[in-house]
């Protein structure tokens, strides 16, 4: 019978593969946080300020990332 110790899956048997997976998660989290910061900054602007940069209130509240650089 096998011991109850953790046996990594095939995907993570390589340290390099695990590091790459963790890096991908960190990059995705950083991108999500940057988009959230941008969205919050836009929501703080007045309608006149949004008009100056060529956006409407509806564009800032939509899920379409018109202000994203990705």
Short mmCIF file of the N, C-alpha and C atoms (twelve columns), coordinates in Angstrom:
data_MODEL
# 
_entry.id   MODEL 
# 
loop_
_atom_site.group_PDB 
_atom_site.id 
_atom_site.type_symbol 
_atom_site.label_atom_id 
_atom_site.label_alt_id 
_atom_site.label_comp_id 
_atom_site.label_asym_id 
_atom_site.label_seq_id 
_atom_site.Cartn_x 
_atom_site.Cartn_y 
_atom_site.Cartn_z 
_atom_site.pdbx_PDB_model_num 
ATOM 1   N N  . UNK A 1  0.832   -1.163 0.000   1 
ATOM 2   C CA . UNK A 1  0.000   0.000  0.000   1 
ATOM 3   C C  . UNK A 1  0.889   1.243  0.000   1 
ATOM 4   N N  . UNK A 2  0.477   2.264  -0.710  1 
ATOM 5   C CA . UNK A 2  1.256   3.494  -0.800  1 
ATOM 6   C C  . UNK A 2  1.133   4.309  0.475   1 
ATOM 7   N N  . UNK A 3  2.182   5.078  0.715   1 
ATOM 8   C CA . UNK A 3  2.137   5.967  1.880   1 
ATOM 9   C C  . UNK A 3  1.238   7.156  1.566   1 
ATOM 10  N N  . UNK A 4  0.873   7.900  2.595   1 
ATOM 11  C CA . UNK A 4  -0.032  9.022  2.413   1 
ATOM 12  C C  . UNK A 4  0.698   10.306 2.035   1 
ATOM 13  N N  . UNK A 5  1.970   10.214 1.692   1 
ATOM 14  C CA . UNK A 5  2.721   11.415 1.314   1 
ATOM 15  C C  . UNK A 5  2.225   11.939 -0.034  1 
ATOM 16  N N  . UNK A 6  2.450   13.198 -0.257  1 
ATOM 17  C CA . UNK A 6  2.007   13.852 -1.489  1 
ATOM 18  C C  . UNK A 6  2.820   13.340 -2.666  1 
ATOM 19  N N  . UNK A 7  2.137   12.897 -3.699  1 
ATOM 20  C CA . UNK A 7  2.790   12.444 -4.923  1 
ATOM 21  C C  . UNK A 7  2.384   13.423 -6.020  1 
ATOM 22  N N  . UNK A 8  3.319   14.216 -6.520  1 
ATOM 23  C CA . UNK A 8  2.952   15.208 -7.534  1 
ATOM 24  C C  . UNK A 8  2.480   14.541 -8.820  1 
ATOM 25  N N  . UNK A 9  1.581   15.217 -9.496  1 
ATOM 26  C CA . UNK A 9  1.095   14.685 -10.755 1 
ATOM 27  C C  . UNK A 9  2.198   14.759 -11.803 1 
ATOM 28  N N  . UNK A 10 1.980   14.126 -12.924 1 
ATOM 29  C CA . UNK A 10 2.972   14.137 -13.989 1 
ATOM 30  C C  . UNK A 10 3.282   15.553 -14.451 1 
ATOM 31  N N  . UNK A 11 2.269   16.399 -14.399 1 
ATOM 32  C CA . UNK A 11 2.445   17.773 -14.874 1 
ATOM 33  C C  . UNK A 11 3.502   18.510 -14.062 1 
ATOM 34  N N  . UNK A 12 3.632   18.201 -12.773 1 
ATOM 35  C CA . UNK A 12 4.529   18.954 -11.911 1 
ATOM 36  C C  . UNK A 12 5.733   18.148 -11.440 1 
ATOM 37  N N  . UNK A 13 6.052   17.086 -12.089 1 
ATOM 38  C CA . UNK A 13 7.214   16.305 -11.665 1 
ATOM 39  C C  . UNK A 13 8.494   17.077 -11.897 1 
ATOM 40  N N  . UNK A 14 8.472   17.937 -12.873 1 
ATOM 41  C CA . UNK A 14 9.638   18.752 -13.155 1 
ATOM 42  C C  . UNK A 14 9.518   20.075 -12.395 1 
ATOM 43  N N  . UNK A 15 10.573  20.467 -11.732 1 
ATOM 44  C CA . UNK A 15 10.569  21.737 -11.017 1 
ATOM 45  C C  . UNK A 15 10.361  22.884 -11.986 1 
ATOM 46  N N  . UNK A 16 10.946  22.771 -13.166 1 
ATOM 47  C CA . UNK A 16 10.798  23.817 -14.174 1 
ATOM 48  C C  . UNK A 16 9.338   23.968 -14.589 1 
ATOM 49  N N  . UNK A 17 8.638   22.875 -14.757 1 
ATOM 50  C CA . UNK A 17 7.227   22.936 -15.148 1 
ATOM 51  C C  . UNK A 17 6.395   23.597 -14.059 1 
ATOM 52  N N  . UNK A 18 6.684   23.292 -12.807 1 
ATOM 53  C CA . UNK A 18 5.945   23.901 -11.707 1 
ATOM 54  C C  . UNK A 18 6.226   25.395 -11.635 1 
ATOM 55  N N  . UNK A 19 7.468   25.795 -11.834 1 
ATOM 56  C CA . UNK A 19 7.819   27.205 -11.815 1 
ATOM 57  C C  . UNK A 19 7.127   27.951 -12.955 1 
ATOM 58  N N  . UNK A 20 7.071   27.342 -14.124 1 
ATOM 59  C CA . UNK A 20 6.408   27.964 -15.267 1 
ATOM 60  C C  . UNK A 20 4.916   28.117 -14.998 1 
ATOM 61  N N  . UNK A 21 4.307   27.125 -14.395 1 
ATOM 62  C CA . UNK A 21 2.881   27.183 -14.062 1 
ATOM 63  C C  . UNK A 21 2.607   28.286 -13.050 1 
ATOM 64  N N  . UNK A 22 3.434   28.370 -12.003 1 
ATOM 65  C CA . UNK A 22 3.264   29.418 -10.991 1 
ATOM 66  C C  . UNK A 22 3.493   30.807 -11.585 1 
ATOM 67  N N  . UNK A 23 4.467   30.936 -12.475 1 
ATOM 68  C CA . UNK A 23 4.723   32.213 -13.135 1 
ATOM 69  C C  . UNK A 23 3.526   32.631 -13.980 1 
ATOM 70  N N  . UNK A 24 2.919   31.691 -14.680 1 
ATOM 71  C CA . UNK A 24 1.734   31.996 -15.490 1 
ATOM 72  C C  . UNK A 24 0.584   32.490 -14.615 1 
ATOM 73  N N  . UNK A 25 0.421   31.886 -13.450 1 
ATOM 74  C CA . UNK A 25 -0.630  32.332 -12.520 1 
ATOM 75  C C  . UNK A 25 -0.331  33.742 -12.022 1 
ATOM 76  N N  . UNK A 26 0.922   34.016 -11.678 1 
ATOM 77  C CA . UNK A 26 1.292   35.348 -11.197 1 
ATOM 78  C C  . UNK A 26 1.101   36.410 -12.276 1 
ATOM 79  N N  . UNK A 27 1.435   36.084 -13.513 1 
ATOM 80  C CA . UNK A 27 1.253   37.034 -14.619 1 
ATOM 81  C C  . UNK A 27 -0.229  37.315 -14.829 1 
ATOM 82  N N  . UNK A 28 -1.046  36.277 -14.780 1 
ATOM 83  C CA . UNK A 28 -2.496  36.468 -14.945 1 
ATOM 84  C C  . UNK A 28 -3.063  37.315 -13.815 1 
ATOM 85  N N  . UNK A 29 -2.610  37.094 -12.588 1 
ATOM 86  C CA . UNK A 29 -3.085  37.879 -11.449 1 
ATOM 87  C C  . UNK A 29 -2.645  39.336 -11.576 1 
ATOM 88  N N  . UNK A 30 -1.420  39.561 -12.020 1 
ATOM 89  C CA . UNK A 30 -0.931  40.929 -12.199 1 
ATOM 90  C C  . UNK A 30 -1.731  41.650 -13.283 1 
ATOM 91  N N  . UNK A 31 -2.054  40.949 -14.361 1 
ATOM 92  C CA . UNK A 31 -2.854  41.552 -15.439 1 
ATOM 93  C C  . UNK A 31 -4.254  41.899 -14.937 1 
ATOM 94  N N  . UNK A 32 -4.855  41.004 -14.157 1 
ATOM 95  C CA . UNK A 32 -6.191  41.249 -13.615 1 
ATOM 96  C C  . UNK A 32 -6.160  42.466 -12.681 1 
ATOM 97  N N  . UNK A 33 -5.126  42.556 -11.851 1 
ATOM 98  C CA . UNK A 33 -5.032  43.685 -10.927 1 
ATOM 99  C C  . UNK A 33 -4.827  44.999 -11.671 1 
ATOM 100 N N  . UNK A 34 -4.035  44.991 -12.741 1 
ATOM 101 C CA . UNK A 34 -3.819  46.208 -13.529 1 
ATOM 102 C C  . UNK A 34 -5.117  46.647 -14.205 1 
ATOM 103 N N  . UNK A 35 -5.876  45.696 -14.758 1 
ATOM 104 C CA . UNK A 35 -7.150  46.032 -15.380 1 
ATOM 105 C C  . UNK A 35 -8.127  46.592 -14.349 1 
ATOM 106 N N  . UNK A 36 -8.113  46.033 -13.161 1 
ATOM 107 C CA . UNK A 36 -8.991  46.528 -12.099 1 
ATOM 108 C C  . UNK A 36 -8.623  47.946 -11.688 1 
ATOM 109 N N  . UNK A 37 -7.305  48.219 -11.578 1 
ATOM 110 C CA . UNK A 37 -6.856  49.577 -11.254 1 
ATOM 111 C C  . UNK A 37 -7.288  50.565 -12.333 1 
ATOM 112 N N  . UNK A 38 -7.121  50.186 -13.603 1 
ATOM 113 C CA . UNK A 38 -7.526  51.053 -14.708 1 
ATOM 114 C C  . UNK A 38 -9.026  51.315 -14.673 1 
ATOM 115 N N  . UNK A 39 -9.797  50.262 -14.469 1 
ATOM 116 C CA . UNK A 39 -11.250 50.396 -14.443 1 
ATOM 117 C C  . UNK A 39 -11.683 51.309 -13.296 1 
ATOM 118 N N  . UNK A 40 -11.098 51.130 -12.124 1 
ATOM 119 C CA . UNK A 40 -11.441 51.968 -10.972 1 
ATOM 120 C C  . UNK A 40 -11.055 53.423 -11.205 1 
ATOM 121 N N  . UNK A 41 -9.907  53.650 -11.846 1 
ATOM 122 C CA . UNK A 41 -9.482  55.025 -12.145 1 
ATOM 123 C C  . UNK A 41 -10.467 55.688 -13.106 1 
ATOM 124 N N  . UNK A 42 -10.921 54.950 -14.112 1 
ATOM 125 C CA . UNK A 42 -11.882 55.514 -15.063 1 
ATOM 126 C C  . UNK A 42 -13.223 55.800 -14.411 1 
ATOM 127 N N  . UNK A 43 -13.633 54.951 -13.493 1 
ATOM 128 C CA . UNK A 43 -14.919 55.159 -12.834 1 
ATOM 129 C C  . UNK A 43 -14.912 56.391 -11.930 1 
ATOM 130 N N  . UNK A 44 -13.732 56.831 -11.516 1 
ATOM 131 C CA . UNK A 44 -13.634 58.024 -10.689 1 
ATOM 132 C C  . UNK A 44 -13.698 59.320 -11.493 1 
ATOM 133 N N  . UNK A 45 -13.527 59.228 -12.818 1 
ATOM 134 C CA . UNK A 45 -13.554 60.424 -13.656 1 
ATOM 135 C C  . UNK A 45 -14.982 60.910 -13.867 1 
ATOM 136 N N  . UNK A 46 -15.111 62.219 -14.049 1 
ATOM 137 C CA . UNK A 46 -16.428 62.794 -14.347 1 
ATOM 138 C C  . UNK A 46 -16.756 62.545 -15.820 1 
ATOM 139 N N  . UNK A 47 -18.017 62.775 -16.189 1 
ATOM 140 C CA . UNK A 47 -18.424 62.594 -17.582 1 
ATOM 141 C C  . UNK A 47 -17.660 63.529 -18.510 1 
ATOM 142 N N  . UNK A 48 -17.383 64.757 -18.061 1 
ATOM 143 C CA . UNK A 48 -16.620 65.702 -18.885 1 
ATOM 144 C C  . UNK A 48 -15.182 65.233 -19.082 1 
ATOM 145 N N  . UNK A 49 -14.578 64.690 -18.031 1 
ATOM 146 C CA . UNK A 49 -13.213 64.176 -18.153 1 
ATOM 147 C C  . UNK A 49 -13.162 62.974 -19.088 1 
ATOM 148 N N  . UNK A 50 -14.162 62.108 -19.006 1 
ATOM 149 C CA . UNK A 50 -14.218 60.962 -19.914 1 
ATOM 150 C C  . UNK A 50 -14.366 61.422 -21.353 1 
ATOM 151 N N  . UNK A 51 -15.171 62.447 -21.562 1 
ATOM 152 C CA . UNK A 51 -15.380 62.981 -22.909 1 
ATOM 153 C C  . UNK A 51 -14.064 63.520 -23.475 1 
ATOM 154 N N  . UNK A 52 -13.244 64.137 -22.601 1 
ATOM 155 C CA . UNK A 52 -11.945 64.662 -23.044 1 
ATOM 156 C C  . UNK A 52 -11.023 63.568 -23.578 1 
ATOM 157 N N  . UNK A 53 -11.132 62.375 -23.048 1 
ATOM 158 C CA . UNK A 53 -10.266 61.285 -23.515 1 
ATOM 159 C C  . UNK A 53 -10.981 60.372 -24.512 1 
ATOM 160 N N  . UNK A 54 -12.192 60.758 -24.898 1 
ATOM 161 C CA . UNK A 54 -12.882 60.028 -25.961 1 
ATOM 162 C C  . UNK A 54 -13.657 58.804 -25.516 1 
ATOM 163 N N  . UNK A 55 -14.071 58.760 -24.258 1 
ATOM 164 C CA . UNK A 55 -14.852 57.630 -23.756 1 
ATOM 165 C C  . UNK A 55 -16.182 58.124 -23.209 1 
ATOM 166 N N  . UNK A 56 -17.138 57.223 -23.189 1 
ATOM 167 C CA . UNK A 56 -18.416 57.522 -22.561 1 
ATOM 168 C C  . UNK A 56 -18.526 56.715 -21.270 1 
ATOM 169 N N  . UNK A 57 -19.472 57.061 -20.425 1 
ATOM 170 C CA . UNK A 57 -19.671 56.339 -19.175 1 
ATOM 171 C C  . UNK A 57 -20.000 54.870 -19.467 1 
ATOM 172 N N  . UNK A 58 -20.797 54.635 -20.510 1 
ATOM 173 C CA . UNK A 58 -21.166 53.263 -20.865 1 
ATOM 174 C C  . UNK A 58 -19.970 52.416 -21.252 1 
ATOM 175 N N  . UNK A 59 -18.997 53.021 -21.931 1 
ATOM 176 C CA . UNK A 59 -17.805 52.262 -22.314 1 
ATOM 177 C C  . UNK A 59 -16.970 51.875 -21.105 1 
ATOM 178 N N  . UNK A 60 -16.933 52.723 -20.098 1 
ATOM 179 C CA . UNK A 60 -16.123 52.404 -18.918 1 
ATOM 180 C C  . UNK A 60 -16.775 51.335 -18.066 1 
ATOM 181 N N  . UNK A 61 -18.086 51.193 -18.149 1 
ATOM 182 C CA . UNK A 61 -18.790 50.208 -17.328 1 
ATOM 183 C C  . UNK A 61 -19.009 48.878 -18.042 1 
ATOM 184 N N  . UNK A 62 -18.650 48.821 -19.317 1 
ATOM 185 C CA . UNK A 62 -18.868 47.583 -20.061 1 
ATOM 186 C C  . UNK A 62 -17.723 46.610 -19.824 1 
ATOM 187 N N  . UNK A 63 -17.923 45.377 -20.225 1 
ATOM 188 C CA . UNK A 63 -16.885 44.360 -20.098 1 
ATOM 189 C C  . UNK A 63 -15.865 44.434 -21.227 1 
ATOM 190 N N  . UNK A 64 -16.147 45.252 -22.226 1 
ATOM 191 C CA . UNK A 64 -15.212 45.431 -23.328 1 
ATOM 192 C C  . UNK A 64 -14.098 46.346 -22.834 1 
ATOM 193 N N  . UNK A 65 -12.881 45.892 -22.934 1 
ATOM 194 C CA . UNK A 65 -11.762 46.641 -22.380 1 
ATOM 195 C C  . UNK A 65 -11.226 47.614 -23.418 1 
ATOM 196 N N  . UNK A 66 -11.960 48.684 -23.671 1 
ATOM 197 C CA . UNK A 66 -11.539 49.674 -24.670 1 
ATOM 198 C C  . UNK A 66 -10.333 50.456 -24.185 1 
ATOM 199 N N  . UNK A 67 -10.086 50.455 -22.893 1 
ATOM 200 C CA . UNK A 67 -8.980  51.228 -22.329 1 
ATOM 201 C C  . UNK A 67 -7.773  50.362 -22.024 1 
ATOM 202 N N  . UNK A 68 -7.853  49.084 -22.314 1 
ATOM 203 C CA . UNK A 68 -6.762  48.180 -22.005 1 
ATOM 204 C C  . UNK A 68 -5.702  48.226 -23.096 1 
ATOM 205 N N  . UNK A 69 -4.464  48.029 -22.715 1 
ATOM 206 C CA . UNK A 69 -3.347  48.033 -23.682 1 
ATOM 207 C C  . UNK A 69 -2.922  46.625 -24.054 1 
ATOM 208 N N  . UNK A 70 -3.661  45.630 -23.666 1 
ATOM 209 C CA . UNK A 70 -3.276  44.235 -23.924 1 
ATOM 210 C C  . UNK A 70 -3.723  43.807 -25.278 1 
# 
